[in-house]
């Protein structure tokens, strides 16, 4: 199935030399349309073309039914107007109102004329950022190597498709991850299929086929190469090594021919090992801080030791020194707050205060500028992802100004597990309280009508997120699993009060804490007036039993580690897609708010942060005062 530049029979002749020379006809744009089963078709759009024209061309080229389908571009469903679509943009064609199955095969374009009009190169970068200049040189080296017979190598480890592309000397210089070969995606080469592109993936708030642009977003947000993220771009890439499944089980090898994919394309960084193979005490404090700052900003839900590459620094006076290279950012910027995973949260470096240079860097972060940049470079990015970025950037800036260290910030973002159930993080509790406050302000006759047109609208019957209406009140939160609230007799307990209670609970000894947990299990027997929420104190410390729970969760959701340190994707176990999806709760939605509500929410959110920071700081000081003298050697 070779990608083609489809020429409409209604338009004039288009010559490939214009594309090769960069002289695109006025008003003409090139787009790459991807079906939810992974087929990719490149086509040129004229000024007067619309969504119906695109679907008609797809039907003619791929013999693909398009009657019950929608053409989407990020959050937008494209109708007649295609003015929002920019040059080299990837579009997704999704079927409507019918059961979707991954067994639909990828179809090759039909007709020799269509195939002969493929004027695109073997590797083409989607986007015009100046930061892709280095990637363009890398592309030239790889294309030259392919012409000389140096083929890429498939990565055997992991659960997703990934490939090392090499230069003419046979050295790996880039790792490519096709979006339709992710775990659960239609063309996954390891048998982990069962989802169409656009459906919930490993994380329910990260859709299948959308980890690629998140990898690019992490690189673009790494201002001035602060955290050392390798150069990454989104590409259309064509090669015979890529996988195309013929059936739902993915066990029928496809006849090898040129196949085009939309993929993330990241520079391969030579390294010695990853962080799981090396003692963390030798990692420089500044390097750990820089990676942590990035993880906080992008709400990384998968920062484990396997995606921190370690490279020894050679040279005079540098004995024993190393640098860290963070990779695998496909599960960052989720569409709603989840439980992040920060490997560094218990490293001693994370408890050291930020330096003046780091504080200055954090102070200069501009979420408005960052969102504008992402919309310009990755126009398919969803509004929900941008709101998570805005929220986390504000949270980081305010926390650093208050004087919190990296570990304290990470703990405030992490959930705690009690009796096998997830509880909202301190960050989520602040968000819940902010939403309660704006709900009270908006309670009026107008609030009786609920707007159900949510931006966060994952069209999948399997997705069971607790989506809350815009004009929700605290009662709606308390009525939802996994926690409940005692509201008998009109008594409503503010979730933010849990932060205040946590200080008193931290001051109790371990016996009293365990006794309190046992009593809390019998909450149903308490009188109505004494009933309290079953959610216990929030994640004030993860250093004891909770760390064990987090490690178990980490082992459950991370895939096989490659010897090279690179992961093709993260997952675990050989189970079906539905069994593999983590049962992660959603306590707070951000994208279902209107612009006015979002502005109000951010104002309330910032008002509530400093009291929450104060509680966190008090708890941290209390923990340090109770720390035994002998444990100081752990630092």
Coordinates of C-alpha atoms in Angstrom, one line a residue:
X1 CA 0.0 0.0 0.0
X2 CA 2.0 2.9 -1.3
X3 CA 1.0 6.4 -0.4
X4 CA 0.0 8.4 -3.4
X5 CA -0.4 12.0 -4.3
X6 CA -3.9 11.7 -5.8
X7 CA -4.7 13.9 -8.7
X8 CA -8.4 14.8 -9.0
X9 CA -9.8 13.9 -12.5
X10 CA -11.5 17.3 -12.3
X11 CA -8.4 19.4 -11.8
X12 CA -5.6 20.3 -14.1
X13 CA -2.3 18.3 -14.4
X14 CA 0.1 18.6 -11.5
X15 CA 3.7 17.9 -12.0
X16 CA 5.9 16.5 -9.3
X17 CA 8.8 18.9 -10.2
X18 CA 6.9 21.7 -8.5
X19 CA 6.8 19.8 -5.3
X20 CA 10.4 18.8 -5.5
X21 CA 11.5 22.4 -6.1
X22 CA 9.2 23.7 -3.3
X23 CA 7.1 25.6 -5.8
X24 CA 3.6 24.6 -4.8
X25 CA 0.8 26.1 -6.9
X26 CA -1.0 29.0 -5.2
X27 CA -3.9 27.9 -3.0
X28 CA -2.8 24.3 -3.1
X29 CA -2.1 22.3 0.0
X30 CA -0.9 18.7 0.5
X31 CA -2.5 16.6 3.2
X32 CA -2.1 13.0 4.3
X33 CA -5.4 11.3 5.1
X34 CA -5.2 8.3 7.4
X35 CA -8.1 5.8 7.8
X36 CA -8.7 4.4 11.3
X37 CA -7.2 1.1 10.1
X38 CA -3.9 2.7 9.2
X39 CA -4.1 3.3 5.5
X40 CA -2.4 6.5 4.4
X41 CA -3.2 8.5 1.3
X42 CA -1.4 11.7 0.3
X43 CA -3.4 14.2 -1.8
X44 CA -3.2 17.7 -3.1
X45 CA -6.1 20.0 -2.2
X46 CA -7.2 22.9 -4.3
X47 CA -8.7 26.1 -2.9
X48 CA -12.3 24.9 -3.6
X49 CA -12.0 21.4 -2.3
X50 CA -14.1 20.3 0.7
X51 CA -14.4 17.2 3.0
X52 CA -16.8 15.5 0.5
X53 CA -14.1 15.9 -2.2
X54 CA -11.5 14.3 0.0
X55 CA -13.7 11.4 0.9
X56 CA -14.6 10.9 -2.8
X57 CA -10.9 10.7 -3.7
X58 CA -10.3 8.2 -0.9
X59 CA -13.1 6.0 -2.2
X60 CA -11.8 6.1 -5.7
X61 CA -8.2 5.4 -4.7
X62 CA -8.6 2.8 -2.0
X63 CA -12.0 1.4 -2.9
X64 CA -12.8 2.4 0.7
X65 CA -16.5 3.1 1.8
X66 CA -16.8 6.7 3.0
X67 CA -20.6 7.2 3.2
X68 CA -20.8 6.7 7.0
X69 CA -17.6 8.5 7.9
X70 CA -16.3 11.8 9.3
X71 CA -13.1 13.6 8.3
X72 CA -11.4 14.9 11.5
X73 CA -8.5 17.2 12.2
X74 CA -7.8 17.0 15.9
X75 CA -10.9 18.1 17.7
X76 CA -12.5 19.4 14.6
X77 CA -14.9 17.4 12.4
X78 CA -14.4 18.9 8.9
X79 CA -17.5 19.7 6.9
X80 CA -17.4 21.8 3.8
X81 CA -14.7 24.3 4.9
X82 CA -11.1 23.0 4.9
X83 CA -9.5 26.4 5.6
X84 CA -8.3 25.3 9.0
X85 CA -6.2 22.6 7.4
X86 CA -2.6 23.6 6.7
X87 CA -0.1 22.2 4.4
X88 CA 1.3 18.8 5.3
X89 CA -1.4 18.2 7.9
X90 CA -2.4 14.6 8.8
X91 CA -6.2 14.0 8.7
X92 CA -8.1 11.0 10.1
X93 CA -11.1 9.4 8.4
X94 CA -13.4 7.8 11.0
X95 CA -16.5 5.7 10.4
X96 CA -19.7 6.6 12.2
X97 CA -22.7 4.7 13.6
X98 CA -21.3 1.2 12.8
X99 CA -19.3 -1.3 14.7
X100 CA -15.7 -0.7 14.1
X101 CA -13.3 -3.7 13.9
X102 CA -9.6 -3.9 13.5
X103 CA -10.1 -6.7 11.0
X104 CA -10.7 -4.4 8.1
X105 CA -7.5 -4.7 6.0
X106 CA -5.4 -1.9 4.7
X107 CA -6.2 -1.4 1.1
X108 CA -3.7 -0.4 -1.6
X109 CA -4.5 2.4 -4.0
X110 CA -6.1 1.0 -7.1
X111 CA -5.1 1.8 -10.7
X112 CA -1.7 2.4 -12.2
X113 CA -2.3 6.1 -12.8
X114 CA -2.9 6.7 -9.1
X115 CA 0.3 4.9 -8.1
X116 CA 2.4 6.7 -10.7
X117 CA 1.4 10.1 -9.2
X118 CA 3.2 9.5 -5.9
X119 CA 5.5 12.6 -6.0
X120 CA 6.3 12.5 -2.2
X121 CA 9.7 11.4 -1.0
X122 CA 10.5 8.4 1.1
X123 CA 10.7 10.5 4.2
X124 CA 8.9 13.8 4.6
X125 CA 8.7 15.9 7.7
X126 CA 5.2 17.2 8.6
X127 CA 5.7 20.7 9.9
X128 CA 7.8 23.8 9.2
X129 CA 9.5 24.5 12.5
X130 CA 13.1 25.8 12.4
X131 CA 13.9 23.2 15.1
X132 CA 13.5 20.5 12.5
X133 CA 16.6 21.6 10.6
X134 CA 18.8 19.0 12.2
X135 CA 16.1 16.3 11.3
X136 CA 16.2 17.3 7.7
X137 CA 19.9 16.5 7.5
X138 CA 19.3 13.2 9.2
X139 CA 16.6 12.4 6.7
X140 CA 19.0 13.0 3.9
X141 CA 21.5 10.6 5.4
X142 CA 18.9 7.9 5.8
X143 CA 17.5 8.3 2.3
X144 CA 21.0 8.0 0.9
X145 CA 21.6 4.8 3.0
X146 CA 18.4 3.3 1.8
X147 CA 19.3 3.9 -1.8
X148 CA 22.7 2.2 -1.1
X149 CA 20.9 -0.9 0.3
X150 CA 21.2 -0.2 4.0
X151 CA 17.8 -1.2 5.3
X152 CA 16.3 -0.4 8.7
X153 CA 16.1 -2.9 11.5
X154 CA 12.9 -3.8 13.4
X155 CA 13.0 -3.5 17.1
X156 CA 12.1 -6.9 18.7
X157 CA 11.3 -5.8 22.2
X158 CA 8.3 -3.9 23.4
X159 CA 4.7 -4.3 22.4
X160 CA 4.5 -1.7 19.6
X161 CA 6.2 -1.4 16.2
X162 CA 9.5 0.5 16.2
X163 CA 12.4 0.5 13.7
X164 CA 16.0 1.7 13.8
X165 CA 16.9 3.5 10.6
X166 CA 20.6 3.7 9.7
X167 CA 23.1 5.8 7.8
X168 CA 25.4 4.6 5.1
X169 CA 27.9 3.3 7.7
X170 CA 25.2 1.0 9.2
X171 CA 24.9 3.1 12.3
X172 CA 21.5 3.6 13.9
X173 CA 20.7 7.3 13.7
X174 CA 16.9 7.4 14.2
X175 CA 14.1 5.4 15.8
X176 CA 10.7 5.4 14.0
X177 CA 7.4 4.5 15.6
X178 CA 4.4 4.3 13.2
X179 CA 1.2 5.5 14.8
X180 CA -0.8 2.6 13.5
X181 CA 1.6 0.1 15.0
X182 CA 1.1 1.2 18.6
X183 CA -0.2 -1.3 21.1
X184 CA -3.9 -2.1 20.2
X185 CA -3.6 -0.2 16.9
X186 CA -4.8 -2.0 13.7
X187 CA -1.3 -2.8 12.3
X188 CA 0.5 -3.7 15.6
X189 CA 3.1 -6.3 14.6
X190 CA 3.1 -8.1 17.9
X191 CA -0.6 -9.2 17.9
X192 CA -1.8 -6.5 20.3
X193 CA -4.7 -5.2 18.3
X194 CA -8.3 -4.6 18.9
X195 CA -8.7 -0.8 18.6
X196 CA -9.2 1.6 15.8
X197 CA -7.2 4.8 15.5
X198 CA -8.8 7.5 17.7
X199 CA -10.1 5.1 20.4
X200 CA -8.7 5.0 24.0
X201 CA -5.3 3.4 24.2
X202 CA -2.9 2.3 27.0
X203 CA -4.0 5.4 28.9
X204 CA -7.7 6.1 28.5
X205 CA -7.0 9.8 28.0
X206 CA -4.4 9.1 25.2
X207 CA -6.0 7.8 22.1
X208 CA -4.6 5.1 19.9
X209 CA -2.5 6.7 17.1
X210 CA -1.9 10.0 18.9
X211 CA 1.3 9.2 20.8
X212 CA 3.4 10.3 17.9
X213 CA 2.5 14.0 18.0
X214 CA 3.0 13.9 21.8
X215 CA 6.6 12.8 21.3
X216 CA 7.1 15.8 19.0
X217 CA 5.3 18.1 21.5
X218 CA 7.7 17.1 24.3
X219 CA 10.7 18.0 22.1
X220 CA 9.1 21.3 21.0
X221 CA 8.3 22.2 24.7
X222 CA 11.9 21.5 25.8
X223 CA 12.9 25.1 25.4
X224 CA 16.6 25.7 24.7
X225 CA 17.1 21.9 24.9
X226 CA 16.8 22.4 28.7
X227 CA 16.0 18.7 29.5
X228 CA 18.0 17.2 26.6
X229 CA 15.0 15.6 24.7
X230 CA 16.4 14.2 21.4
X231 CA 15.2 16.0 18.2
X232 CA 11.8 14.5 17.2
X233 CA 9.5 15.2 14.3
X234 CA 6.3 13.8 12.8
X235 CA 6.9 12.3 9.4
X236 CA 5.3 10.5 6.5
X237 CA 7.7 7.6 5.8
X238 CA 7.6 4.9 3.2
X239 CA 9.4 1.6 3.4
X240 CA 8.8 -2.1 2.9
X241 CA 9.8 -3.1 6.4
X242 CA 6.6 -1.7 8.0
X243 CA 3.8 -4.0 9.1
X244 CA 0.3 -4.3 7.7
X245 CA -2.0 -6.8 9.2
X246 CA -4.4 -8.8 7.0
X247 CA -6.6 -9.9 9.9
X248 CA -7.7 -9.0 13.4
X249 CA -5.1 -11.4 15.0
X250 CA -2.2 -9.7 13.1
X251 CA -0.6 -13.1 12.5
X252 CA -0.7 -13.2 8.7
X253 CA 2.4 -11.7 7.2
X254 CA 1.7 -9.1 4.5
X255 CA 3.4 -9.4 1.2
X256 CA 6.3 -7.0 1.6
X257 CA 6.0 -4.0 -0.6
X258 CA 6.3 -0.2 -0.1
X259 CA 4.1 0.9 2.8
X260 CA 3.6 4.5 3.9
X261 CA 3.0 5.4 7.6
X262 CA 2.6 8.5 9.7
X263 CA 5.2 8.1 12.4
X264 CA 7.3 9.8 15.1
X265 CA 10.9 10.2 14.0
X266 CA 13.4 10.7 16.7
X267 CA 17.2 11.0 16.6
X268 CA 18.9 7.9 18.1
X269 CA 21.3 8.9 20.9
X270 CA 24.2 6.5 21.5
X271 CA 24.3 5.6 25.2
X272 CA 25.8 3.1 27.6
X273 CA 22.7 2.0 29.5
X274 CA 19.5 3.3 31.1
X275 CA 18.7 4.5 34.6
X276 CA 17.5 1.1 35.8
X277 CA 21.1 -0.3 35.2
X278 CA 22.9 2.5 37.1
X279 CA 23.0 3.8 40.6
X280 CA 20.9 7.0 40.7
X281 CA 23.2 8.7 43.3
X282 CA 25.7 9.6 40.5
X283 CA 23.1 11.5 38.5
X284 CA 23.8 15.3 38.6
X285 CA 21.2 17.2 40.6
X286 CA 20.7 19.8 37.8
X287 CA 20.0 17.0 35.2
X288 CA 17.4 15.4 37.4
X289 CA 15.8 18.7 38.1
X290 CA 15.6 19.6 34.4
X291 CA 14.0 16.3 33.4
X292 CA 11.6 16.7 36.4
X293 CA 10.6 20.2 35.4
X294 CA 9.7 18.9 31.9
X295 CA 7.7 16.0 33.3
X296 CA 5.7 18.3 35.5
X297 CA 4.9 20.7 32.6
X298 CA 3.8 17.9 30.2
X299 CA 2.1 15.8 33.0
X300 CA 4.2 12.7 32.0
X301 CA 2.3 9.6 33.0
X302 CA 5.2 7.2 32.1
X303 CA 8.5 8.5 33.4
X304 CA 10.2 5.3 34.4
X305 CA 13.9 4.3 34.6
X306 CA 13.8 2.5 31.2
X307 CA 13.1 5.7 29.3
X308 CA 16.0 7.6 30.9
X309 CA 19.1 6.8 28.9
X310 CA 22.5 7.2 30.5
X311 CA 25.6 8.2 28.7
X312 CA 29.1 8.4 30.3
X313 CA 31.0 11.6 29.7
X314 CA 34.6 11.1 28.8
X315 CA 37.3 13.6 29.0
X316 CA 39.8 15.2 31.5
X317 CA 38.2 15.9 34.8
X318 CA 34.9 14.2 33.9
X319 CA 35.6 10.7 35.4
X320 CA 32.3 9.1 36.6
X321 CA 30.2 11.9 35.2
X322 CA 27.1 11.0 33.2
X323 CA 24.3 12.7 31.3
X324 CA 20.6 11.6 31.1
X325 CA 18.6 11.6 27.9
X326 CA 14.8 11.4 28.4
X327 CA 12.9 9.5 25.7
X328 CA 9.4 8.0 25.1
X329 CA 7.0 10.9 25.7
X330 CA 4.1 9.4 23.9
X331 CA 2.0 9.2 27.1
X332 CA 2.4 12.9 28.1
X333 CA -0.2 15.6 27.7
X334 CA -3.3 13.4 28.4
X335 CA -6.7 14.8 27.7
X336 CA -7.6 14.7 31.4
X337 CA -5.7 14.5 34.6
X338 CA -4.6 10.9 35.4
X339 CA -2.1 9.4 37.8
X340 CA 1.4 10.4 36.6
X341 CA 4.4 8.2 37.2
X342 CA 7.7 10.0 38.1
X343 CA 10.6 7.7 38.6
X344 CA 12.7 10.5 40.1
X345 CA 10.2 11.3 42.8
X346 CA 12.1 9.4 45.5
X347 CA 15.6 10.2 44.3
X348 CA 17.5 12.4 46.8
X349 CA 18.2 14.9 44.1
X350 CA 14.5 15.7 43.8
X351 CA 14.5 16.9 47.4
X352 CA 17.2 19.5 46.9
X353 CA 15.8 23.0 46.3
X354 CA 15.8 24.5 42.8
X355 CA 18.9 26.5 41.8
X356 CA 18.6 30.2 40.9
X357 CA 19.0 29.3 37.2
X358 CA 16.2 26.7 37.4
X359 CA 13.9 29.1 39.2
X360 CA 14.6 31.7 36.5
X361 CA 13.9 29.2 33.7
X362 CA 10.6 28.2 35.4
X363 CA 9.7 31.9 35.9
X364 CA 10.1 32.6 32.2
X365 CA 7.9 29.7 31.1
X366 CA 4.9 31.1 29.1
X367 CA 2.0 28.7 28.7
X368 CA 0.2 31.1 26.3
X369 CA 3.3 31.2 24.0
X370 CA 3.7 27.4 24.3
X371 CA 0.1 26.8 23.3
X372 CA 0.3 29.1 20.3
X373 CA 3.5 27.3 19.2
X374 CA 2.0 23.9 19.5
X375 CA -1.1 24.9 17.6
X376 CA 1.2 26.3 14.9
X377 CA 3.5 23.2 14.7
X378 CA 1.0 20.5 15.6
X379 CA -2.4 21.8 14.6
X380 CA -4.0 18.4 15.2
X381 CA -3.4 18.7 19.0
X382 CA -6.5 18.7 21.0
X383 CA -7.8 21.5 23.2
X384 CA -7.9 19.1 26.2
X385 CA -4.2 18.5 25.9
X386 CA -3.4 22.2 25.8
X387 CA -5.5 22.8 28.9
X388 CA -3.5 20.2 30.8
X389 CA -0.3 22.0 29.7
X390 CA -1.7 25.3 30.9
X391 CA -2.7 23.9 34.3
X392 CA 0.5 22.1 34.9
X393 CA 2.7 25.1 33.9
X394 CA 0.8 27.4 36.3
X395 CA 1.0 24.8 39.0
X396 CA 4.8 24.4 38.5
X397 CA 5.4 28.2 38.4
X398 CA 3.4 28.9 41.6
X399 CA 4.9 25.9 43.4
X400 CA 8.4 26.9 42.6
X401 CA 7.7 30.5 43.7
X402 CA 6.3 29.2 47.0
X403 CA 9.5 27.3 47.6
X404 CA 8.5 23.7 47.0
X405 CA 11.1 21.3 45.7
X406 CA 10.7 18.9 42.8
X407 CA 9.8 15.9 45.0
X408 CA 7.1 17.9 46.8
X409 CA 5.6 19.1 43.5
X410 CA 5.6 15.5 42.1
X411 CA 3.9 14.1 45.3
X412 CA 1.2 16.7 45.1
X413 CA 0.4 15.5 41.5
X414 CA 0.5 11.8 42.4
X415 CA -2.5 9.8 43.5
X416 CA -2.5 7.5 46.6
X417 CA -3.9 4.0 46.7
X418 CA -6.0 3.0 49.7
X419 CA -7.7 -0.4 50.1
X420 CA -7.0 -1.0 46.4
X421 CA -8.7 2.2 45.3
X422 CA -7.3 5.3 43.7
X423 CA -7.8 8.6 45.5
X424 CA -7.5 12.0 43.9
X425 CA -4.1 13.7 44.1
X426 CA -3.7 17.0 45.9
X427 CA -3.6 18.7 42.6
X428 CA -6.9 17.1 41.6
X429 CA -8.5 18.1 45.0
X430 CA -7.6 21.7 44.3
X431 CA -9.1 21.4 40.8
X432 CA -12.3 19.8 42.3
X433 CA -12.6 22.7 44.8
X434 CA -12.1 25.3 42.0
X435 CA -14.8 23.7 40.0
X436 CA -17.1 23.6 43.0
X437 CA -16.5 27.3 43.5
X438 CA -17.3 28.3 40.0
X439 CA -20.4 26.1 40.0
X440 CA -21.7 28.0 43.0
X441 CA -21.1 31.3 41.2
X442 CA -22.8 30.0 38.1
X443 CA -25.9 28.7 39.9
X444 CA -28.7 30.7 38.3
X445 CA -31.8 30.1 36.2
X446 CA -29.4 29.9 33.2
X447 CA -27.6 27.1 34.9
X448 CA -30.6 24.8 34.7
X449 CA -29.8 24.0 31.1
X450 CA -26.8 21.7 30.8
X451 CA -24.6 21.9 27.7
X452 CA -23.7 18.4 26.7
X453 CA -21.4 19.3 23.8
X454 CA -18.2 18.3 25.5
X455 CA -14.9 18.9 23.7
X456 CA -13.6 15.7 25.4
X457 CA -15.7 13.4 23.4
X458 CA -14.1 10.0 22.9
X459 CA -16.6 8.3 20.7
X460 CA -16.2 4.8 22.1
X461 CA -18.7 2.8 24.0
X462 CA -16.0 1.1 26.0
X463 CA -14.8 4.4 27.5
X464 CA -16.4 4.7 30.9
X465 CA -15.0 8.0 32.1
X466 CA -16.9 10.0 34.6
X467 CA -17.6 13.0 32.4
X468 CA -19.2 15.7 34.5
X469 CA -21.6 18.4 33.2
X470 CA -20.4 21.9 33.0
X471 CA -22.7 23.2 35.8
X472 CA -21.8 20.4 38.3
X473 CA -21.7 20.9 42.0
X474 CA -19.7 19.1 44.7
X475 CA -22.5 16.6 45.2
X476 CA -21.8 15.2 41.7
X477 CA -18.2 14.6 42.7
X478 CA -19.0 13.0 46.0
X479 CA -21.6 10.6 44.4
X480 CA -19.0 9.1 42.0
X481 CA -16.9 6.1 42.5
X482 CA -14.4 5.2 44.0
X483 CA -15.0 7.5 46.9
X484 CA -18.2 8.7 48.6
X485 CA -19.1 11.5 50.8
X486 CA -21.2 11.8 54.0
X487 CA -23.7 14.5 53.2
X488 CA -26.5 13.4 55.5
X489 CA -28.6 16.2 56.9
X490 CA -27.3 18.6 54.3
X491 CA -23.7 18.4 55.5
X492 CA -21.3 18.8 52.6
X493 CA -17.7 18.2 53.2
X494 CA -15.2 20.3 51.2
X495 CA -12.5 18.1 49.6
X496 CA -9.9 20.8 50.3
X497 CA -10.4 20.2 54.0
X498 CA -8.6 16.9 53.6
X499 CA -5.4 18.9 53.1
X500 CA -5.9 20.4 56.6
X501 CA -6.7 17.1 58.2
X502 CA -3.6 15.6 56.7
X503 CA -1.3 17.5 59.1
X504 CA -3.0 16.1 62.1
X505 CA -3.0 12.6 60.6
X506 CA 0.7 12.9 59.8
X507 CA 1.4 13.7 63.5
X508 CA -0.2 10.5 64.7
X509 CA 2.0 7.4 65.2
X510 CA 1.8 4.4 62.9
X511 CA -0.4 2.4 65.3
X512 CA -3.0 5.2 65.5
X513 CA -2.9 5.5 61.7
X514 CA -3.5 1.9 61.1
X515 CA -6.3 1.9 63.7
X516 CA -7.9 4.9 62.0
X517 CA -7.9 3.0 58.7
X518 CA -9.6 0.0 60.3
X519 CA -12.2 2.2 61.7
X520 CA -12.7 3.9 58.4
X521 CA -13.5 0.6 56.7
X522 CA -16.5 0.4 58.9
X523 CA -17.8 3.8 57.9
X524 CA -21.2 2.4 56.9
X525 CA -22.0 1.7 60.6
X526 CA -21.4 5.2 61.8
X527 CA -24.4 7.5 62.6
X528 CA -25.4 9.8 59.8
X529 CA -24.2 12.9 61.6
X530 CA -20.7 11.4 62.1
X531 CA -20.3 10.0 58.6
X532 CA -17.2 11.3 56.8
X533 CA -15.8 10.8 53.3
X534 CA -14.1 7.4 52.7
X535 CA -11.3 9.2 50.9
X536 CA -8.5 9.3 53.5
X537 CA -5.7 11.8 53.6
X538 CA -4.4 12.6 50.1
X539 CA -1.0 11.6 48.8
X540 CA 1.2 13.3 51.3
X541 CA 3.9 10.6 51.3
X542 CA 4.5 7.7 48.9
X543 CA 7.7 6.6 50.5
X544 CA 6.5 3.5 52.4
X545 CA 3.7 1.1 51.4
X546 CA 2.4 3.3 48.6
X547 CA 5.8 3.1 46.9
X548 CA 5.3 -0.7 46.7
X549 CA 1.9 -0.1 45.1
X550 CA 3.4 2.3 42.6
X551 CA 6.1 -0.2 41.8
X552 CA 3.6 -2.9 41.2
X553 CA 1.6 -0.5 38.9
X554 CA 4.8 0.5 37.1
X555 CA 5.7 -3.2 36.5
X556 CA 2.1 -3.8 35.3
X557 CA 2.0 -1.0 32.7
X558 CA 5.6 -1.0 31.3
X559 CA 6.7 -3.2 28.5
X560 CA 9.8 -5.2 27.9
X561 CA 13.0 -3.1 28.1
X562 CA 15.3 -3.3 25.2
X563 CA 19.0 -3.8 25.7
X564 CA 19.6 -0.5 24.0
X565 CA 17.4 1.3 26.5
X566 CA 14.8 2.3 23.9
X567 CA 11.2 1.2 24.3
X568 CA 9.0 0.8 21.3
X569 CA 6.0 1.4 23.5
X570 CA 4.9 0.7 27.0
X571 CA 2.5 -2.0 28.1
X572 CA 2.7 -5.5 29.6
X573 CA 1.2 -9.0 29.4
X574 CA -0.2 -10.8 26.5
X575 CA -3.9 -10.0 26.9
X576 CA -6.6 -8.4 24.8
X577 CA -6.9 -4.6 24.4
X578 CA -9.8 -4.3 26.8
X579 CA -8.0 -6.3 29.5
X580 CA -4.9 -4.3 29.0
X581 CA -6.5 -0.9 29.6
X582 CA -5.6 0.4 33.1
X583 CA -8.6 1.1 35.3
X584 CA -7.7 4.7 35.9
X585 CA -10.3 6.9 37.3
X586 CA -11.0 10.4 36.1
X587 CA -11.8 12.8 39.0
X588 CA -11.6 16.1 37.2
X589 CA -12.4 17.2 33.6
X590 CA -10.9 20.3 32.1
X591 CA -12.1 20.3 28.5
X592 CA -15.8 20.4 29.2
X593 CA -15.7 24.0 30.4
X594 CA -16.5 26.9 28.1
X595 CA -13.8 29.6 27.6
X596 CA -15.4 31.8 30.3
X597 CA -15.7 29.0 32.7
X598 CA -12.1 28.0 32.0
X599 CA -10.9 31.5 32.8
X600 CA -12.8 31.5 36.0
X601 CA -11.5 28.1 36.9
X602 CA -7.9 29.2 36.5
X603 CA -8.5 32.2 38.7
X604 CA -10.0 30.0 41.5
X605 CA -7.3 27.4 41.0
X606 CA -4.5 29.9 41.6
X607 CA -6.3 31.3 44.7
X608 CA -6.4 27.8 46.2
X609 CA -2.8 26.9 45.4
X610 CA -1.0 28.7 48.2
X611 CA -3.1 27.2 51.0
X612 CA -2.4 23.8 49.5
X613 CA 1.3 24.5 49.2
X614 CA 1.4 25.6 52.8
X615 CA -0.2 22.3 54.0
X616 CA 2.3 20.3 51.9
X617 CA 5.3 22.3 53.2
X618 CA 4.1 21.7 56.8
X619 CA 3.7 18.0 56.2
X620 CA 7.2 17.8 54.7
X621 CA 8.8 19.6 57.6
X622 CA 7.0 17.3 60.0
X623 CA 8.3 14.2 58.2
X624 CA 11.8 15.5 58.4
X625 CA 11.6 16.2 62.1
X626 CA 10.4 12.7 62.8
X627 CA 13.0 11.1 60.5
X628 CA 15.4 8.9 62.4
X629 CA 19.0 10.0 62.6
X630 CA 20.2 6.7 61.0
X631 CA 18.2 7.3 57.8
X632 CA 20.2 10.4 56.9
X633 CA 22.7 8.1 55.1
X634 CA 20.1 7.5 52.4
X635 CA 20.5 11.0 51.1

